[in-house]
XYZ file of C-alpha atoms in Angstrom:
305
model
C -51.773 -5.663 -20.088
C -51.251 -1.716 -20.172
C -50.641 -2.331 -16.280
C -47.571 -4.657 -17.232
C -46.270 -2.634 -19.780
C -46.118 0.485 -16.814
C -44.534 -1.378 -14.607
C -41.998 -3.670 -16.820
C -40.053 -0.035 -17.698
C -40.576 1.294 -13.881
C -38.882 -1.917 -12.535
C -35.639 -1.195 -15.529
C -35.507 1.776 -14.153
C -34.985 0.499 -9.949
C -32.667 -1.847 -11.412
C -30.444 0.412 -13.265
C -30.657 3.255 -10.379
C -29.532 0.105 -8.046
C -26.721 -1.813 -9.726
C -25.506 2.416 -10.543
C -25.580 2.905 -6.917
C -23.587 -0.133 -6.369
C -20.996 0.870 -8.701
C -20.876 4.546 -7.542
C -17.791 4.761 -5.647
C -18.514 5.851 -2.011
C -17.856 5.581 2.070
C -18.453 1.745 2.173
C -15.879 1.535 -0.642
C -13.555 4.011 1.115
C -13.682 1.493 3.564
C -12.996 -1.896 2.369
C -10.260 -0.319 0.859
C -8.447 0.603 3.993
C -9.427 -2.532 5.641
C -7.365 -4.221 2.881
C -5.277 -1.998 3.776
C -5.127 -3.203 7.294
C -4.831 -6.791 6.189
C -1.348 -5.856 4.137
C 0.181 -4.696 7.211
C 2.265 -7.626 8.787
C 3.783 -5.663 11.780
C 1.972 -2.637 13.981
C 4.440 -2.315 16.693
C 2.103 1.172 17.965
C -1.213 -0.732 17.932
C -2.550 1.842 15.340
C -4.537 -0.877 13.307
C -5.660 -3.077 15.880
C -6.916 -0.115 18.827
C -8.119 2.360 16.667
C -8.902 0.670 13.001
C -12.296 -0.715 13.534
C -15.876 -0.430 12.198
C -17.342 -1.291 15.268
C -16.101 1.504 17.508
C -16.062 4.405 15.069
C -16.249 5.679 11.698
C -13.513 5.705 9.506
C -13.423 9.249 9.102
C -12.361 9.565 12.622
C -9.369 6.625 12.870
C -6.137 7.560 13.095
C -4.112 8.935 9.455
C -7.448 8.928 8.093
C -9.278 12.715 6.974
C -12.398 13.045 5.060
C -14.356 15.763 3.352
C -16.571 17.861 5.276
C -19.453 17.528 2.094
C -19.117 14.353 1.065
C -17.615 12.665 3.513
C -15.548 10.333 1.370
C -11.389 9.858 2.104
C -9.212 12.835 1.396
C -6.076 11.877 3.270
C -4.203 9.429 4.143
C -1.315 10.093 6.456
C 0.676 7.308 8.627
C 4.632 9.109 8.532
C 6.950 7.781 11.020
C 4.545 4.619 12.368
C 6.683 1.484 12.352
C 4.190 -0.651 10.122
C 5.581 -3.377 7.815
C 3.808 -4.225 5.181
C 3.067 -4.143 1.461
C 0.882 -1.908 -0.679
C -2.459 -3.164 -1.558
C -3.820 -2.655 -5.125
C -7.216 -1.388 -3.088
C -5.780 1.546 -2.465
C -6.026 2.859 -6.198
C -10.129 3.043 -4.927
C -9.739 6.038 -2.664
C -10.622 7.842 -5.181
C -11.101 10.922 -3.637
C -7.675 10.830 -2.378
C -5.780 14.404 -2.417
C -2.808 12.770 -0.069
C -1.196 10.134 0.850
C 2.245 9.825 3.487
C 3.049 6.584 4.356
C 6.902 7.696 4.644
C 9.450 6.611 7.327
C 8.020 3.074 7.432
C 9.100 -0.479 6.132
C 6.589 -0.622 3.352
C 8.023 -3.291 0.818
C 7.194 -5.028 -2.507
C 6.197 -3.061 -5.887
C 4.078 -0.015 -5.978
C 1.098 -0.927 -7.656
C -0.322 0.423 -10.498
C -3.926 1.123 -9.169
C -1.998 3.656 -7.201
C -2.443 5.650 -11.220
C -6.401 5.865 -10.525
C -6.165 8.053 -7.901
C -6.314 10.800 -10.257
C -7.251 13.715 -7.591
C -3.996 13.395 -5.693
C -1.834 16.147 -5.390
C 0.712 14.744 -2.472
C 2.726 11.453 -2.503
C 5.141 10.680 0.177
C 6.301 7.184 0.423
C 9.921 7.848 0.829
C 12.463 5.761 3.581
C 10.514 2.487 3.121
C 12.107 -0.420 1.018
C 9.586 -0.267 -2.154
C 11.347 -2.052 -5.028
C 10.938 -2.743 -8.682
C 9.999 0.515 -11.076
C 8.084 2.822 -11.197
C 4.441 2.307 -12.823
C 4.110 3.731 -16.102
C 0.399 4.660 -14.456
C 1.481 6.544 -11.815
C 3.974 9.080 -13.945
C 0.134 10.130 -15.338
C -1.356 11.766 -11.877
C -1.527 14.911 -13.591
C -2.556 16.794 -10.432
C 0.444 16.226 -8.446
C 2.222 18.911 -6.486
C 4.458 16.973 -4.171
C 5.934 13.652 -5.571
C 8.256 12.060 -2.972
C 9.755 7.902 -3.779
C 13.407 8.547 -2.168
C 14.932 6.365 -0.056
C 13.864 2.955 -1.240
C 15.064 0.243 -3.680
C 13.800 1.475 -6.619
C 14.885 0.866 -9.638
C 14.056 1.455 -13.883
C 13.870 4.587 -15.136
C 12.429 8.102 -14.998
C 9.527 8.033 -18.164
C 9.239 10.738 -20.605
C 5.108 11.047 -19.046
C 7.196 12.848 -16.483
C 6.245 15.884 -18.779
C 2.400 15.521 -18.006
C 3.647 16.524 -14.275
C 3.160 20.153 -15.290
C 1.694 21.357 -11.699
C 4.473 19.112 -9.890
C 6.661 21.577 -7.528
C 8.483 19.308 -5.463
C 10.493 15.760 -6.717
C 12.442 13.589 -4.585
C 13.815 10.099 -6.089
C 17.334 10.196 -5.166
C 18.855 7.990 -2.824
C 17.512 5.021 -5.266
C 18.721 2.850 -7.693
C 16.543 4.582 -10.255
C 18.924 4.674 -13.543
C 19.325 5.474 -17.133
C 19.188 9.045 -19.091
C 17.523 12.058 -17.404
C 14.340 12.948 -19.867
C 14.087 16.059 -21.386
C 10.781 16.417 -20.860
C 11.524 17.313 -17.367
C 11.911 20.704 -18.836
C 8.095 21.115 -19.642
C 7.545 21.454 -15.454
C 7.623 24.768 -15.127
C 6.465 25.296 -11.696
C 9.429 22.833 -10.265
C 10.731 24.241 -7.219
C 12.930 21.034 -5.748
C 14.396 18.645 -7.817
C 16.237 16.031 -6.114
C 18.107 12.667 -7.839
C 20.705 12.394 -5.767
C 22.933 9.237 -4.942
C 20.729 7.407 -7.829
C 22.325 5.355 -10.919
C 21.228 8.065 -13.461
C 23.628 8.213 -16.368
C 24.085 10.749 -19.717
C 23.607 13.943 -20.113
C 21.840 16.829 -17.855
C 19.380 18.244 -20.807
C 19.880 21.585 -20.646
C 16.277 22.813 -20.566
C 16.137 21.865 -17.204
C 18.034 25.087 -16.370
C 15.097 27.443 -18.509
C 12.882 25.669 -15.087
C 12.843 29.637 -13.349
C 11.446 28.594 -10.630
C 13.605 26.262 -9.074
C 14.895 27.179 -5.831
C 17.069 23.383 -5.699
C 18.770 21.275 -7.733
C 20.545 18.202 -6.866
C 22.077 15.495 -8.935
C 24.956 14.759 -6.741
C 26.696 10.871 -6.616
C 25.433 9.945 -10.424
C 26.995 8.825 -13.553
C 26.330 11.932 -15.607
C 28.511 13.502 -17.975
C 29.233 16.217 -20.276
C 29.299 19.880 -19.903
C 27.052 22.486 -18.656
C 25.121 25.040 -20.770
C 26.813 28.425 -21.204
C 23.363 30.029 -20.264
C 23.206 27.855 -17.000
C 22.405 30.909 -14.915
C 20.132 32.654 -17.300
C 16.702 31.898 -16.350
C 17.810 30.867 -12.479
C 16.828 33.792 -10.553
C 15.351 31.945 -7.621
C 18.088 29.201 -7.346
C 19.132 28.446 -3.725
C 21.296 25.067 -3.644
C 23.040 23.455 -6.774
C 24.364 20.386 -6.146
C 26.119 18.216 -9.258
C 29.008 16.888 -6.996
C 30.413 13.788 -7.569
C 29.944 12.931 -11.397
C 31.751 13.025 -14.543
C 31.055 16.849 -15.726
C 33.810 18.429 -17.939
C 34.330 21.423 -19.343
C 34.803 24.877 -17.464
C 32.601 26.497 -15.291
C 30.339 28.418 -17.192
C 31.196 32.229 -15.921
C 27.396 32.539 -15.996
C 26.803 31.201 -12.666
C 27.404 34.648 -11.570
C 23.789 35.373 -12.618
C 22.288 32.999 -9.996
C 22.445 35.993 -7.318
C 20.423 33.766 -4.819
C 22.351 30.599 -4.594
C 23.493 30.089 -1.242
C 25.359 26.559 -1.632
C 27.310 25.277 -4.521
C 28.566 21.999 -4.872
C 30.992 21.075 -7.867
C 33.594 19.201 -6.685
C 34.256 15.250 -7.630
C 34.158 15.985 -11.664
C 36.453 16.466 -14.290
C 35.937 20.128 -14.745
C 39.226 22.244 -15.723
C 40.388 25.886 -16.521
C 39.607 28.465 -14.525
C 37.111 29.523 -11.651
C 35.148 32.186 -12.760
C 35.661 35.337 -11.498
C 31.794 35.874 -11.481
C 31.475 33.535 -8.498
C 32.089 37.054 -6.742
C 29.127 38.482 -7.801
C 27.239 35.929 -5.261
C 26.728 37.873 -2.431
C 24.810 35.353 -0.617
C 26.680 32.304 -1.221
C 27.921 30.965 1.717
C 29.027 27.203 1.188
C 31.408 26.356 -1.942
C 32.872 23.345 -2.991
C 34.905 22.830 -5.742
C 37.413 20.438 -5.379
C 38.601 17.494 -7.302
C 38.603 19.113 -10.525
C 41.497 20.158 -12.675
C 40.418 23.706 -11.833
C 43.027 26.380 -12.372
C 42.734 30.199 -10.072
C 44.559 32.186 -8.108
């Protein structure tokens, strides 16, 4: 009797450690994953999947696009730019997660993003621009609060920017232009203070710029051109812009004059106003940029000598 009562807890305890081991994320799990992966793809013009994607011949670690940690050997990286695969995103993928990057860019990837993509909640780098993604954004994915590099441009995207855009706080790099991405620009985009690229362009975004975005200092680029926005720009545009490179806001429905701060912006090298509905003068202080070297300001009701 004392003999069953040992060995009743002891054999708990092998099941729990088991069915916890089963549930542990790992390798075998990295795997299925990208062999679900594999199954999405409808076209491999290069091969990749079928010559080099397979258990039999090699670990996964070592096929192509695919890098894994040196400790734990578990997928890091996922990186297939420029391959000619046609396909559609698997919700699998959302169980890589040990996943730091991910390019799947320059492709014809189409369908929805999926919202298990929002697990993955060690990635810093998303490229899955120049594919033909549609439908919106996931409300799950604007919560990767470790990303650096966020890159959706150049596919058929559409909805909105969400205000969790705020929780993007280490994010340096954004590109979602060239989209049909839409509505008002959130002001929480101002809370992402290490922004250094900002790109909308050539999207459907409509309203007003909020100003904060222009307290970002360290944005080197700024580009809203070919959008519906409106309204004027802050007085103080140049005040806390001391690393600006490139602004383009060509091609919208800006009024107002050009604010004679943008003399402060002493590193912009290209600036690109023209296509509005700004009037008065050209500020004088546009001399004071002794490394611009492209202007365009045309297509306004602009007044100078």
């Amino acid at each position: 009797m004392i003999m069953g009562f040992i060995f009743l807890p002891m054999l708990l305890m092998q099941c729990f450690m088991a069915a916890l081991a089963m549930s542990q994320p790992n390798l075998t799990t990295d795997q299925y994953a990208l062999l679900q992966f594999k199954v999405y793809i409808t076209s491999d013009p290069l091969n990749i999947m079928s010559s080099n994607w397979s258990t039999s011949a090699t670990s996964i670690c070592n096929w192509v696009g695919v890098s894994c940690g040196a400790f734990h050997s578990r997928v890091t990286a996922l990186d297939l730019p420029n391959m000619n695969l046609t396909g559609s995103l698997p919700p699998h993928l959302g169980n890589l997660s040990l996943l730091v990057s991910i390019n799947l860019s320059g492709n014809s990837f189409n369908g929805r993003l999926p919202p298990e993509l929002g697990k993955l909640q060690r990635l810093r780098f998303m490229d899955l621009s120049f594919n033909f993604l549609n439908g919106s954004i996931p409300d799950e994915i604007w919560l990767l609060s470790k990303l650096e590099d966020f890159r959706l441009g150049s596919n058929w995207l559409t909805g909105t920017i969400s205000r969790n855009i705020g929780n993007l706080t280490k994010l340096r790099r954004i590109y979602i232009g060239d989209t049909k991405i839409g509505g008002e620009i959130p002001e929480e985009i101002g809370n992402l203070h290490n922004l250094e690229k900002l790109s909308a362009r050539n999207a459907s975004l409509s309203g007003l710029i909020p100003p904060n975005i222009f307290n970002i200092s360290s944005l080197r680029f700024i580009s809203f051109w070919r959008n519906n926005l409106f309204g004027t720009l802050p007085i103080d545009l140049c005040y806390h812009l001391p690393h600006l490179e490139e602004l383009y806001l060509n091609k919208n429905q800006l009024t107002g004059s050009i604010p004679s701060s943008i003399g402060r912006c002493k590193k912009l090298q290209l600036l690109s106003l023209e296509t509005n509905k700004f009037t008065r003068y050209i500020p004088r202080s546009i001399g004071n940029l002794s490394e611009l070297t492209e202007i365009y300001l045309t297509f306004n009701d602009l007044e100078g000598k």
